[in-house]
N, CA, C and O atoms as CSV, one atom per row, in Angstrom:
chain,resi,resn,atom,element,x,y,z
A,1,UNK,N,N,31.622,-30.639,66.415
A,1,UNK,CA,C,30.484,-30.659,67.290
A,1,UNK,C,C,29.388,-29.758,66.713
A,1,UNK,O,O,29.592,-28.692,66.132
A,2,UNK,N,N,28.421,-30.218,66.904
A,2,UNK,CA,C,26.956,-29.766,66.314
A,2,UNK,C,C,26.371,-28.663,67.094
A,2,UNK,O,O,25.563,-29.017,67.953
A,3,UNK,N,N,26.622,-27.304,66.974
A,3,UNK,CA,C,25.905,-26.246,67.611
A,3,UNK,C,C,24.336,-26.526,67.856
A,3,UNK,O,O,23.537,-26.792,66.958
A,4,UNK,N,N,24.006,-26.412,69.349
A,4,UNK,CA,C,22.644,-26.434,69.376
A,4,UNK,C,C,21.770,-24.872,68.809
A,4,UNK,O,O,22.164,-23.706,68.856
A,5,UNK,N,N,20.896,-25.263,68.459
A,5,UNK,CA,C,20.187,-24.074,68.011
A,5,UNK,C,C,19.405,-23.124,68.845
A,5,UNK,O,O,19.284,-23.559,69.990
A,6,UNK,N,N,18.960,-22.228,68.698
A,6,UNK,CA,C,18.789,-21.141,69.663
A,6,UNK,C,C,17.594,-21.512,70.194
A,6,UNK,O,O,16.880,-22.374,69.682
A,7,UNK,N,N,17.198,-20.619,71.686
A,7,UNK,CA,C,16.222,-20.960,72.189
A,7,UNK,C,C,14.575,-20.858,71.731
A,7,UNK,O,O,13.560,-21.522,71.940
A,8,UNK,N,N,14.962,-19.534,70.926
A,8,UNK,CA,C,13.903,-19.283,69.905
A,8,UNK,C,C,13.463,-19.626,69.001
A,8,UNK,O,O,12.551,-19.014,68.446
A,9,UNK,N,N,13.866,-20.494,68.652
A,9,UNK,CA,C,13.907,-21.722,67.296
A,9,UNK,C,C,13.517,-22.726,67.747
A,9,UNK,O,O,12.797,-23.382,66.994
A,10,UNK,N,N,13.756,-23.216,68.933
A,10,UNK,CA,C,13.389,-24.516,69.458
A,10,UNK,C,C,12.073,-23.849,69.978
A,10,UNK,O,O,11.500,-24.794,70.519
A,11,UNK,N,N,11.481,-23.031,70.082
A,11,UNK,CA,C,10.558,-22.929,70.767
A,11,UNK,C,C,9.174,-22.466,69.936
A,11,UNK,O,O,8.023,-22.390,70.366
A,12,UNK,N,N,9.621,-22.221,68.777
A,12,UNK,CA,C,8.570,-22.055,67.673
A,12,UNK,C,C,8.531,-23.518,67.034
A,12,UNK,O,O,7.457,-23.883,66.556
A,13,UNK,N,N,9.577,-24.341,66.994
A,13,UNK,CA,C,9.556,-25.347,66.228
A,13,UNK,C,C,8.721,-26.331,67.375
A,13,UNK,O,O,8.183,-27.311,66.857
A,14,UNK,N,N,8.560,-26.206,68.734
A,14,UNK,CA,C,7.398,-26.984,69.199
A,14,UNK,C,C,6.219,-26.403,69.303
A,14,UNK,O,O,5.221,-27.079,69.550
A,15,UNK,N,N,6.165,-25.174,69.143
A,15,UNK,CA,C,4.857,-24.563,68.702
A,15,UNK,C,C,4.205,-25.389,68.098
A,15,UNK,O,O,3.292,-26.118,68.486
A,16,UNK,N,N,5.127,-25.173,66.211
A,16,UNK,CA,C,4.135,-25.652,65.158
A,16,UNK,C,C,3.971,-26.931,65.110
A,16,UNK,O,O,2.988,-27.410,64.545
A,17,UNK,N,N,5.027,-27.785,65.768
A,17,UNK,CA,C,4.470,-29.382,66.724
A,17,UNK,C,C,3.134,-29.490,67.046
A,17,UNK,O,O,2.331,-30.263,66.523
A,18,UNK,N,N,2.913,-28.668,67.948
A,18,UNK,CA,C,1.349,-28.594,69.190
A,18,UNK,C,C,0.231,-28.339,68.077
A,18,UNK,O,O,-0.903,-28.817,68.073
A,19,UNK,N,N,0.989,-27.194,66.820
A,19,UNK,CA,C,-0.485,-26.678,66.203
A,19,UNK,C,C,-0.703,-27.722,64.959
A,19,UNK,O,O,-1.640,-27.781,64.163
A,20,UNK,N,N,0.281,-28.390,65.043
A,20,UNK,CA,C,0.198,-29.371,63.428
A,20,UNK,C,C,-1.096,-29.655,62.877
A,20,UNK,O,O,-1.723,-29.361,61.860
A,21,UNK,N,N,-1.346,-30.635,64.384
A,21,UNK,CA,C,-2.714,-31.077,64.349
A,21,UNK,C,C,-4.294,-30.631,64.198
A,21,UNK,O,O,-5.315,-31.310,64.097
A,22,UNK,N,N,-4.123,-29.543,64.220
A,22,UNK,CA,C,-5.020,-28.341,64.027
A,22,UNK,C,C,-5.144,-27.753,62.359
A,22,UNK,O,O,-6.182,-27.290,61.886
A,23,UNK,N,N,-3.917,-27.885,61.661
A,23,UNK,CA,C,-3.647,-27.373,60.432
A,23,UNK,C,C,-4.443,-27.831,59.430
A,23,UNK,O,O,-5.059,-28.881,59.613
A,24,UNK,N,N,-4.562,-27.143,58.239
A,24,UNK,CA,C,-5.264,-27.417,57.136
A,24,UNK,C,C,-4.395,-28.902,56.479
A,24,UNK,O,O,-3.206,-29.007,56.780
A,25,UNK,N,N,-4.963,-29.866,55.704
A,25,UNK,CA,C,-4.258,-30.813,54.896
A,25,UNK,C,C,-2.980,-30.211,54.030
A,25,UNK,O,O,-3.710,-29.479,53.361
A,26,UNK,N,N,-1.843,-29.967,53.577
A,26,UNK,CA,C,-1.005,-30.001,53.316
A,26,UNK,C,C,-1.634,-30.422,51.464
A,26,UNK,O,O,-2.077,-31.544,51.216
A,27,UNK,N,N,-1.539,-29.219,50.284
A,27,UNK,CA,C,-1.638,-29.075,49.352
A,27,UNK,C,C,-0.642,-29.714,48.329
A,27,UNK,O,O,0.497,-29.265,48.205
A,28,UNK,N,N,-0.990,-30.513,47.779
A,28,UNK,CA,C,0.096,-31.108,46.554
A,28,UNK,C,C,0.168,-30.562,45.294
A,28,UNK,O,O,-1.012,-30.247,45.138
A,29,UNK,N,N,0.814,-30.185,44.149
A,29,UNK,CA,C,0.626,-29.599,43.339
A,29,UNK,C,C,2.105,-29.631,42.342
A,29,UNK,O,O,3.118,-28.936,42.415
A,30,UNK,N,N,1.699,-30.844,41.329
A,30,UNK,CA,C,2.868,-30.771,40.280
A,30,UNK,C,C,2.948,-29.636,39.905
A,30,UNK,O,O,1.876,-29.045,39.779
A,31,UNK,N,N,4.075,-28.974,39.619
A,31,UNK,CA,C,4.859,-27.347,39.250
A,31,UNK,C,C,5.326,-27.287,37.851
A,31,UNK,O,O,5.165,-26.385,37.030
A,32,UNK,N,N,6.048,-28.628,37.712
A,32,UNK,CA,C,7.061,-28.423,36.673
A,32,UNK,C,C,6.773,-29.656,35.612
A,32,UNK,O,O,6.543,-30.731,36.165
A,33,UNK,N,N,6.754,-29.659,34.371
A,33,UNK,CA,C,6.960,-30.775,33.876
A,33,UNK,C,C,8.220,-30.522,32.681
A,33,UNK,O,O,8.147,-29.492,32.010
A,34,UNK,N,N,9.563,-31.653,32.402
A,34,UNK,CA,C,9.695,-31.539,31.642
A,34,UNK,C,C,10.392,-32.503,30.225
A,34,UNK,O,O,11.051,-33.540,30.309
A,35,UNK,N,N,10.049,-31.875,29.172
A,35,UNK,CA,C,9.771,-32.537,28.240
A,35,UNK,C,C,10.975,-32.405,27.281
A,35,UNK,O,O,11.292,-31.286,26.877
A,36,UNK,N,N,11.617,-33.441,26.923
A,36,UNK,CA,C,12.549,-34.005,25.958
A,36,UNK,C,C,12.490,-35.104,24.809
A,36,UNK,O,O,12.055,-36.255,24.859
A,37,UNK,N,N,12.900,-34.597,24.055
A,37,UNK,CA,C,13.208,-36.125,22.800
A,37,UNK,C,C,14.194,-37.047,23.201
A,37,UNK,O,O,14.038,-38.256,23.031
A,38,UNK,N,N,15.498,-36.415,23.879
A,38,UNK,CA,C,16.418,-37.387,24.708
A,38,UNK,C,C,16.213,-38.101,25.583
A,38,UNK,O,O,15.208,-37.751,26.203
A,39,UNK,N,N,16.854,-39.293,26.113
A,39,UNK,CA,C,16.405,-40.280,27.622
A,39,UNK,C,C,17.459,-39.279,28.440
A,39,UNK,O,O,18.562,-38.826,28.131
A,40,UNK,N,N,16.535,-39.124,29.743
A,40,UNK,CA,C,17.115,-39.355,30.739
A,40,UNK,C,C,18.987,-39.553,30.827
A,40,UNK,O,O,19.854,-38.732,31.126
A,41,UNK,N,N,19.050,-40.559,30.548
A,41,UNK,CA,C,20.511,-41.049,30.302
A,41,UNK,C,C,21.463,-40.103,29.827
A,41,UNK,O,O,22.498,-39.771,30.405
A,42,UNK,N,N,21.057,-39.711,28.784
A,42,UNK,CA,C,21.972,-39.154,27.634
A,42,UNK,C,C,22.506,-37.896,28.350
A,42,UNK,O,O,21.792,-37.176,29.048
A,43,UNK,N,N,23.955,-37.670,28.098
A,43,UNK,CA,C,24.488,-36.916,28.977
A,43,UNK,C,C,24.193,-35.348,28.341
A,43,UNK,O,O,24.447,-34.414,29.101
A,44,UNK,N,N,23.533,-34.946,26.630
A,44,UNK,CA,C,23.362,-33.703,26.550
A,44,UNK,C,C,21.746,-33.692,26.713
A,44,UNK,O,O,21.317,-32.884,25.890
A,45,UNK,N,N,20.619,-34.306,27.496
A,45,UNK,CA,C,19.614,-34.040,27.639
A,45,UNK,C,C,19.371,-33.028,28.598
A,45,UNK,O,O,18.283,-32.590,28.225
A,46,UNK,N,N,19.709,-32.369,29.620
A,46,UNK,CA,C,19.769,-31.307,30.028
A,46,UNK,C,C,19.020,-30.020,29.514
A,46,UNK,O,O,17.993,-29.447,29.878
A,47,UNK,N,N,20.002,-29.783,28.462
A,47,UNK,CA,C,20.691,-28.693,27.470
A,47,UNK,C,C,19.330,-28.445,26.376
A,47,UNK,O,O,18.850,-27.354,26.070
A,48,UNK,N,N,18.876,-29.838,25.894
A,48,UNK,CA,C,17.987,-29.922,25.268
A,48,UNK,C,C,16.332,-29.932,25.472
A,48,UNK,O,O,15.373,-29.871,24.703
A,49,UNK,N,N,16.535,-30.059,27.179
A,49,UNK,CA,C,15.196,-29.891,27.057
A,49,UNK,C,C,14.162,-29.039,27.345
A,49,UNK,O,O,14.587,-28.204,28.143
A,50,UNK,N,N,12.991,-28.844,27.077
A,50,UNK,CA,C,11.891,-28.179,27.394
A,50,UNK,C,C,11.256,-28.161,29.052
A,50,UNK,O,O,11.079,-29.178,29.721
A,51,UNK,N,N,10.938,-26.587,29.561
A,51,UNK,CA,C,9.965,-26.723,30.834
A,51,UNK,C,C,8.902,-26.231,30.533
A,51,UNK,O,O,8.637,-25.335,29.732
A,52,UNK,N,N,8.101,-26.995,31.368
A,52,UNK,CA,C,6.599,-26.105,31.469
A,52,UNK,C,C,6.339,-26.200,32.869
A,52,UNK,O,O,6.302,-27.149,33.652
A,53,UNK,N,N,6.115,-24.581,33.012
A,53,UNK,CA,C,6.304,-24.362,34.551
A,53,UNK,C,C,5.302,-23.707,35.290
A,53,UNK,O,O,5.207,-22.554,34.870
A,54,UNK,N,N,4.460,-23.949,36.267
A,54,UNK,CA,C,3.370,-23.611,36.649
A,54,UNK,C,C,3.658,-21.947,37.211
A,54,UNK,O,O,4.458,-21.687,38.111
A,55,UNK,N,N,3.036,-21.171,36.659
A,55,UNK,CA,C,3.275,-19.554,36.996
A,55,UNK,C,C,1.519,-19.000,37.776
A,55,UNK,O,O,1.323,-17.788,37.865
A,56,UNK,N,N,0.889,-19.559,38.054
A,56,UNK,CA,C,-0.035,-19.770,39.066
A,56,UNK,C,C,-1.300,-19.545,38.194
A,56,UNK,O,O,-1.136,-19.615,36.976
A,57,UNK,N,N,-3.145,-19.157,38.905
A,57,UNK,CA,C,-4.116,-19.205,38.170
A,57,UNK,C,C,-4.369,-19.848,37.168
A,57,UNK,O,O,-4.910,-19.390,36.161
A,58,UNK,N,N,-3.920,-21.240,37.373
A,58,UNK,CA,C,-4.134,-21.979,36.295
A,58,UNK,C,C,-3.222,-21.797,34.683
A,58,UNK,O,O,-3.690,-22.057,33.575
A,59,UNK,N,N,-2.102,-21.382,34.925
A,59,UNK,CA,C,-1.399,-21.021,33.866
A,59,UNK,C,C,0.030,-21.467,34.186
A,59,UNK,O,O,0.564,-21.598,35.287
A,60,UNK,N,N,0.732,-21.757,32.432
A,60,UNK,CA,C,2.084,-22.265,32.443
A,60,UNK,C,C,2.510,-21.605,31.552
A,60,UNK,O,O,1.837,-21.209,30.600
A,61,UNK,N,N,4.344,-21.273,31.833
A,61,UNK,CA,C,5.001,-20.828,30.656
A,61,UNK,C,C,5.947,-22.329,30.648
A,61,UNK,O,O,6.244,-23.234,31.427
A,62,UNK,N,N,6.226,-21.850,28.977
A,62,UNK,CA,C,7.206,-22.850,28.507
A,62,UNK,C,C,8.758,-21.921,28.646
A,62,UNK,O,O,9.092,-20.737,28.621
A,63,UNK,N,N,9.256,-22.922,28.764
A,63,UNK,CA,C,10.562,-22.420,29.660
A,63,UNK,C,C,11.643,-23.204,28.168
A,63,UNK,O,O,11.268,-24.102,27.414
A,64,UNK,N,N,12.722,-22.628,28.155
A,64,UNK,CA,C,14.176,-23.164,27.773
A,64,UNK,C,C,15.444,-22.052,28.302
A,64,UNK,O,O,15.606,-20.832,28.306
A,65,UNK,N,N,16.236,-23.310,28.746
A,65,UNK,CA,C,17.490,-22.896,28.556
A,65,UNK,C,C,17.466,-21.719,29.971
A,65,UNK,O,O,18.246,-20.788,30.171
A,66,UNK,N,N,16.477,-22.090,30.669
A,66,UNK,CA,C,16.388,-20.857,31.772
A,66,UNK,C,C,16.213,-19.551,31.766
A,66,UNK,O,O,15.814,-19.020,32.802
A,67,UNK,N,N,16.465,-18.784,30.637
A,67,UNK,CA,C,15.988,-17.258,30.373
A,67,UNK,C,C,14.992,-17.154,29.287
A,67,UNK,O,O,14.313,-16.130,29.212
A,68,UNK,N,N,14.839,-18.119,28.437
A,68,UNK,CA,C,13.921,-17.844,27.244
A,68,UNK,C,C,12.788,-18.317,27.472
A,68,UNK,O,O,12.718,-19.293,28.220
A,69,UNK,N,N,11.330,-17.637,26.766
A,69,UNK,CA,C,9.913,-17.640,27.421
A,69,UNK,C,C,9.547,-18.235,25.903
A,69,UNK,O,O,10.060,-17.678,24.932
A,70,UNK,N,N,8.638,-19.392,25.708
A,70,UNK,CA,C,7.769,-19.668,24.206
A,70,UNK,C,C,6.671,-18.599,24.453
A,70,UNK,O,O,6.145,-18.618,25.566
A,71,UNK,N,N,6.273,-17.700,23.587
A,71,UNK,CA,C,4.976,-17.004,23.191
A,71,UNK,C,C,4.016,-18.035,22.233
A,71,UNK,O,O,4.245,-19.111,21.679
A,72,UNK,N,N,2.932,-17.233,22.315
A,72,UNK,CA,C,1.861,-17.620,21.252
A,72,UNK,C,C,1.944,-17.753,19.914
A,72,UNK,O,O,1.296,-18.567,19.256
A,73,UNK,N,N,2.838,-16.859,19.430
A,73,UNK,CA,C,3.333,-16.906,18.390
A,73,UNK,C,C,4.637,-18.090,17.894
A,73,UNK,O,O,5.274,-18.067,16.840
A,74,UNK,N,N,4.743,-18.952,18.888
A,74,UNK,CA,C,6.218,-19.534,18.386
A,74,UNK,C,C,7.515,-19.231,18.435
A,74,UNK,O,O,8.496,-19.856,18.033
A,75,UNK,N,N,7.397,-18.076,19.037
A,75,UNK,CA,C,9.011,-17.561,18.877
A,75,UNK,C,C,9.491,-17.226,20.592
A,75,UNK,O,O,8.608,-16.899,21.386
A,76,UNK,N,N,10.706,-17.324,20.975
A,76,UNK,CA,C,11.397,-17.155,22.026
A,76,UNK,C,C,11.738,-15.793,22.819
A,76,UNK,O,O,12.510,-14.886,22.509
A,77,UNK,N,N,11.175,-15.899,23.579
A,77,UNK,CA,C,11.234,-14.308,24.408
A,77,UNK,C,C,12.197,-14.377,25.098
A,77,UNK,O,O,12.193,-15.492,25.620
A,78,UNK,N,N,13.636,-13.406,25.623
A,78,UNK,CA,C,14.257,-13.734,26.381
A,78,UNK,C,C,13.717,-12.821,28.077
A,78,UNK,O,O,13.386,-11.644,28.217
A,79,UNK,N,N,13.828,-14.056,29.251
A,79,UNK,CA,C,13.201,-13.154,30.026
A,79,UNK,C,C,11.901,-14.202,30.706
A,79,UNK,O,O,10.788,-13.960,30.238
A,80,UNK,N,N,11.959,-15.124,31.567
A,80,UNK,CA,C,11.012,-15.448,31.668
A,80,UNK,C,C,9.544,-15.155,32.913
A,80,UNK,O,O,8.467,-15.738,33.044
A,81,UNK,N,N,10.163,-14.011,33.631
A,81,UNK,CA,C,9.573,-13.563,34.761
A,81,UNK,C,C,8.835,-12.916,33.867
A,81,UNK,O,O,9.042,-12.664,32.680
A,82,UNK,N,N,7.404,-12.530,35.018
A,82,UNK,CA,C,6.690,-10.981,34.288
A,82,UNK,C,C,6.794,-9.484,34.941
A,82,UNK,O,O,6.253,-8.422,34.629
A,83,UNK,N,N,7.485,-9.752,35.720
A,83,UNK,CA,C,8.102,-7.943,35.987
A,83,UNK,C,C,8.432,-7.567,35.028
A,83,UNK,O,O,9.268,-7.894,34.185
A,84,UNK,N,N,7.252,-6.315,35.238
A,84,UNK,CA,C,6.976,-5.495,34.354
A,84,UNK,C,C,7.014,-5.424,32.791
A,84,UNK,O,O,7.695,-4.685,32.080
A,85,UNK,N,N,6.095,-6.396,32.437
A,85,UNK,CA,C,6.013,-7.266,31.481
A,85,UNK,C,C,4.418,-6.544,30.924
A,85,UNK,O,O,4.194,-6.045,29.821
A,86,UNK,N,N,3.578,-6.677,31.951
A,86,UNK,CA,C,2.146,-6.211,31.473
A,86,UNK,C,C,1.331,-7.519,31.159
A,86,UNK,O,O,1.767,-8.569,30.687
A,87,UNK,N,N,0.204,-7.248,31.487
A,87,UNK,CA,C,-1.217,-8.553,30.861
A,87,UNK,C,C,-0.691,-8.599,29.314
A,87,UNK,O,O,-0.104,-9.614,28.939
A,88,UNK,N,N,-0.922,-7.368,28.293
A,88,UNK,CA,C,-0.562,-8.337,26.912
A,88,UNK,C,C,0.939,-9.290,26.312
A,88,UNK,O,O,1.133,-9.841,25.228
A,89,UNK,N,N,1.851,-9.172,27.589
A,89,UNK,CA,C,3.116,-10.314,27.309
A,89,UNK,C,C,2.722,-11.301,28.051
A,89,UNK,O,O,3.002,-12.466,27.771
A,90,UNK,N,N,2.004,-10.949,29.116
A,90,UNK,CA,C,1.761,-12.664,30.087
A,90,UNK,C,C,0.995,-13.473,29.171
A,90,UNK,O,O,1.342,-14.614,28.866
A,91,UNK,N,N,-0.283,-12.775,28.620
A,91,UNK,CA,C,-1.535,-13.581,27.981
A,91,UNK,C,C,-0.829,-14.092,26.688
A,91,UNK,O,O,-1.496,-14.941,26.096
A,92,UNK,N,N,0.248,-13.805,26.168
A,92,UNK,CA,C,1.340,-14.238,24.776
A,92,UNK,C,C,1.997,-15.192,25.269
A,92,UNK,O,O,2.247,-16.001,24.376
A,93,UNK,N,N,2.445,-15.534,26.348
A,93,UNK,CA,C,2.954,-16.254,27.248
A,93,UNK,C,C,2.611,-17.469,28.016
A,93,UNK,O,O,3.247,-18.522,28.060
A,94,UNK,N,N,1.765,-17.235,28.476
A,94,UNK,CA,C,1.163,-17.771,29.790
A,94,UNK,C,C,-0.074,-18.664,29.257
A,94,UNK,O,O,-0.857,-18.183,28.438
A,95,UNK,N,N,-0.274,-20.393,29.901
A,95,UNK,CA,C,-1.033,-21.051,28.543
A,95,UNK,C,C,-1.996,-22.316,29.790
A,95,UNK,O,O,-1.762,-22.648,30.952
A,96,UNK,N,N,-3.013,-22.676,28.865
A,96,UNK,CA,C,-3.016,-23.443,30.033
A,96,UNK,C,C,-2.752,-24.832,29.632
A,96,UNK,O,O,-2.749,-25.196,28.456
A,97,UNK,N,N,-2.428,-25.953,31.103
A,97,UNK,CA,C,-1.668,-27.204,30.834
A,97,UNK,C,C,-2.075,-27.919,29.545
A,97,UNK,O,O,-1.123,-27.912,28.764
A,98,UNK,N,N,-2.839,-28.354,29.191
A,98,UNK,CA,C,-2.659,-29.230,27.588
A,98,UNK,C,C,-1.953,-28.082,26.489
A,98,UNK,O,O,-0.987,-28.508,25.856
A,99,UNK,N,N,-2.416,-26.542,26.209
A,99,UNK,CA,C,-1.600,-26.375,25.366
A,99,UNK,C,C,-0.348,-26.120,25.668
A,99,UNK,O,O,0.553,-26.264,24.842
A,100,UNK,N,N,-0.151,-25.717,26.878
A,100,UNK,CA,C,1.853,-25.174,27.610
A,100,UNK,C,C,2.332,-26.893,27.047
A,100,UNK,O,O,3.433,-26.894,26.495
A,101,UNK,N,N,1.785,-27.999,27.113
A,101,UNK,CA,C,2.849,-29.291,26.972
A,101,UNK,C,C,2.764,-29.329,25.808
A,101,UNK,O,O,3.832,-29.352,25.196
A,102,UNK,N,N,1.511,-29.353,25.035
A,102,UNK,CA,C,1.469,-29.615,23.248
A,102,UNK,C,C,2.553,-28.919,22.707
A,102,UNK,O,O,3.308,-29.528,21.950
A,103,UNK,N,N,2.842,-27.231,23.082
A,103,UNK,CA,C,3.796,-26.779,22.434
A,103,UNK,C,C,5.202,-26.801,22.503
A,103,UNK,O,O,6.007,-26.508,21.619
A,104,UNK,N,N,5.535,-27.426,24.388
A,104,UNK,CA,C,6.871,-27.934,24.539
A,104,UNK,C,C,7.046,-28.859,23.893
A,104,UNK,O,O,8.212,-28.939,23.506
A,105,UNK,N,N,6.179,-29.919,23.460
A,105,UNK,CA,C,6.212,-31.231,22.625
A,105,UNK,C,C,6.808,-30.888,21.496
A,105,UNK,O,O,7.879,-31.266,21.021
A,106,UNK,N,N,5.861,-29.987,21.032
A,106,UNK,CA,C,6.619,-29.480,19.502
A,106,UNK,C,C,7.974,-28.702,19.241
A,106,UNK,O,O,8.640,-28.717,18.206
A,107,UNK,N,N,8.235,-27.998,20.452
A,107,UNK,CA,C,9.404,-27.017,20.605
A,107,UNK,C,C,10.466,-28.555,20.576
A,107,UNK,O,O,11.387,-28.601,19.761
A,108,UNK,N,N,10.254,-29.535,21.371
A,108,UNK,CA,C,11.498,-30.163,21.608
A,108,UNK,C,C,11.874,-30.743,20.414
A,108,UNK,O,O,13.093,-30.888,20.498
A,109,UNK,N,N,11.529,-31.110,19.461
A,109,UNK,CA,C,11.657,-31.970,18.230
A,109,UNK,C,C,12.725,-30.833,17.504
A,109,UNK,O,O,13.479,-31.131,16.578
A,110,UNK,N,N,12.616,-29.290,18.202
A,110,UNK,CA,C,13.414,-28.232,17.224
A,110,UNK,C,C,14.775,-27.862,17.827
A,110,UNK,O,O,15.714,-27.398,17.180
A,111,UNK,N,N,14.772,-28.130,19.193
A,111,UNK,CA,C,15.766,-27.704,19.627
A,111,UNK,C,C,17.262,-27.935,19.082
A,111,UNK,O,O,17.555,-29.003,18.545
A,112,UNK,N,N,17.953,-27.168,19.197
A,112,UNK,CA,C,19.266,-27.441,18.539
A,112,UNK,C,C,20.733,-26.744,19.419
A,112,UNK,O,O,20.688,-25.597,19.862
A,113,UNK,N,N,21.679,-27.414,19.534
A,113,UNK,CA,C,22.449,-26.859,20.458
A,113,UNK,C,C,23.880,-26.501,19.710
A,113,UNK,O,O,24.272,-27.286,18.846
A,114,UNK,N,N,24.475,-25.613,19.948
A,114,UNK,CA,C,25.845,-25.671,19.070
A,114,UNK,C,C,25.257,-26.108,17.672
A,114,UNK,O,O,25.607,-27.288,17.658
A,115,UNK,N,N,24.710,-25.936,16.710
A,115,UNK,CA,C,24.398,-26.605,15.748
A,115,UNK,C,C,24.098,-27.919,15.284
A,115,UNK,O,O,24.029,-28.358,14.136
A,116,UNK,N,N,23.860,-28.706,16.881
A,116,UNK,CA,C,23.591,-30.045,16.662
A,116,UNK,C,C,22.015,-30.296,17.025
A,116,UNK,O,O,21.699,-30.084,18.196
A,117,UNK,N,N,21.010,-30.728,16.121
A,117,UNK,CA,C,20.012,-31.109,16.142
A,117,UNK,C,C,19.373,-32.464,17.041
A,117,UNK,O,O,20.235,-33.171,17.564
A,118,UNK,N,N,18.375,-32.742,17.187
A,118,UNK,CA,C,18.150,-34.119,18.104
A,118,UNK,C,C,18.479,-34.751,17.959
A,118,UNK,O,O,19.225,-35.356,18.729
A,119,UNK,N,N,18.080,-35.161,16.568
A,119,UNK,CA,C,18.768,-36.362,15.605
A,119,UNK,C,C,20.256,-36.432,15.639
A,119,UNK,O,O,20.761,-37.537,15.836
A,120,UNK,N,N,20.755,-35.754,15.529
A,120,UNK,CA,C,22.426,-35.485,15.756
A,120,UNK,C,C,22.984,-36.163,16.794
A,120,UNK,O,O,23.712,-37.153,16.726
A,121,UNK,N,N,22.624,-35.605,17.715
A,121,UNK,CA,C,23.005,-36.101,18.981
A,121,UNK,C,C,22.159,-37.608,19.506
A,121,UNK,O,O,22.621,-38.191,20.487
A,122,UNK,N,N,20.740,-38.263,18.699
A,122,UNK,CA,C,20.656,-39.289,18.896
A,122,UNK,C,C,21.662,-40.358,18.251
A,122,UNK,O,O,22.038,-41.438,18.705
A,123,UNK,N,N,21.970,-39.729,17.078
A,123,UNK,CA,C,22.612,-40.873,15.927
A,123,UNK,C,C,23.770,-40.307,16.038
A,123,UNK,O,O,24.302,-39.923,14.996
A,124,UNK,N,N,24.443,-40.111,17.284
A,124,UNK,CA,C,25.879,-39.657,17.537
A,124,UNK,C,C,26.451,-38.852,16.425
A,124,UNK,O,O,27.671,-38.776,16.564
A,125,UNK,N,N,25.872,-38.007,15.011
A,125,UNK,CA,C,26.364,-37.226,14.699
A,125,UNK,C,C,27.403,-36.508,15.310
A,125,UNK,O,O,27.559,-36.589,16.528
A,126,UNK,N,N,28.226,-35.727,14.517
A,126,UNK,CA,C,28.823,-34.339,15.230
A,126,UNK,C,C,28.078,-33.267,14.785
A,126,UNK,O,O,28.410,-32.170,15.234
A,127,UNK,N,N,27.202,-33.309,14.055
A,127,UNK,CA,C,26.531,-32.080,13.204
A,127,UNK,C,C,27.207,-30.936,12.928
A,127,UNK,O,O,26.663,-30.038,12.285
């Protein structure tokens, strides 16, 4: 049996009912894009692919593998939050949308997992 929910809950939740209509339009905003050489399908595309992830003011970091940050320089930061990071790691970091995808584009063609390259794992290598 389904516990009813408290009285206080039901009673804010017809609040924001009554005020809906009053509210500003409801903001849309792609966050995330991400980018692979693999389909969809392929069961190690996951693993392999690239994010670019909206970190706000008009700025994206490129994301892998969930802890590692792409810099300006090309190379992999581990760490992708900016606590306590400072303006000169964000601005190394932090890109805006055409170049954050140009460089996931290019990052993905490099990625390599266990020592298996794209190609590897397209052309069923074992690498």
């Amino acid at each position: 049996m389904t516990e009813k929910p408290p009285a206080w809950y039901l009673a804010v939740q017809k609040r924001a009912q009554d005020e809906a209509p009053h509210t500003p339009e409801p903001i849309v905003q792609a966050v995330e894009y991400t980018v692979n050489c693999l389909p969809d399908d392929n069961i190690n595309a996951f693993v392999y692919q690239i994010r670019v992830q909206y970190r706000g003011a008009d700025r994206y970091a490129v994301i892998r593998g969930g802890d590692q940050c792409l810099g300006a320089d090309g190379t992999w930061d581990y760490g992708v939050k900016e606590y306590d990071r400072g303006d000169d790691w964000l601005n190394a970091h932090r890109f805006d949308l055409d170049t954050a995808l140009r460089l996931a584009k290019e990052q993905a063609r490099l990625v390599t997992v266990n020592g298996r390259t794209v190609t590897d794992v397209l052309g069923g290598r074992d690498g």
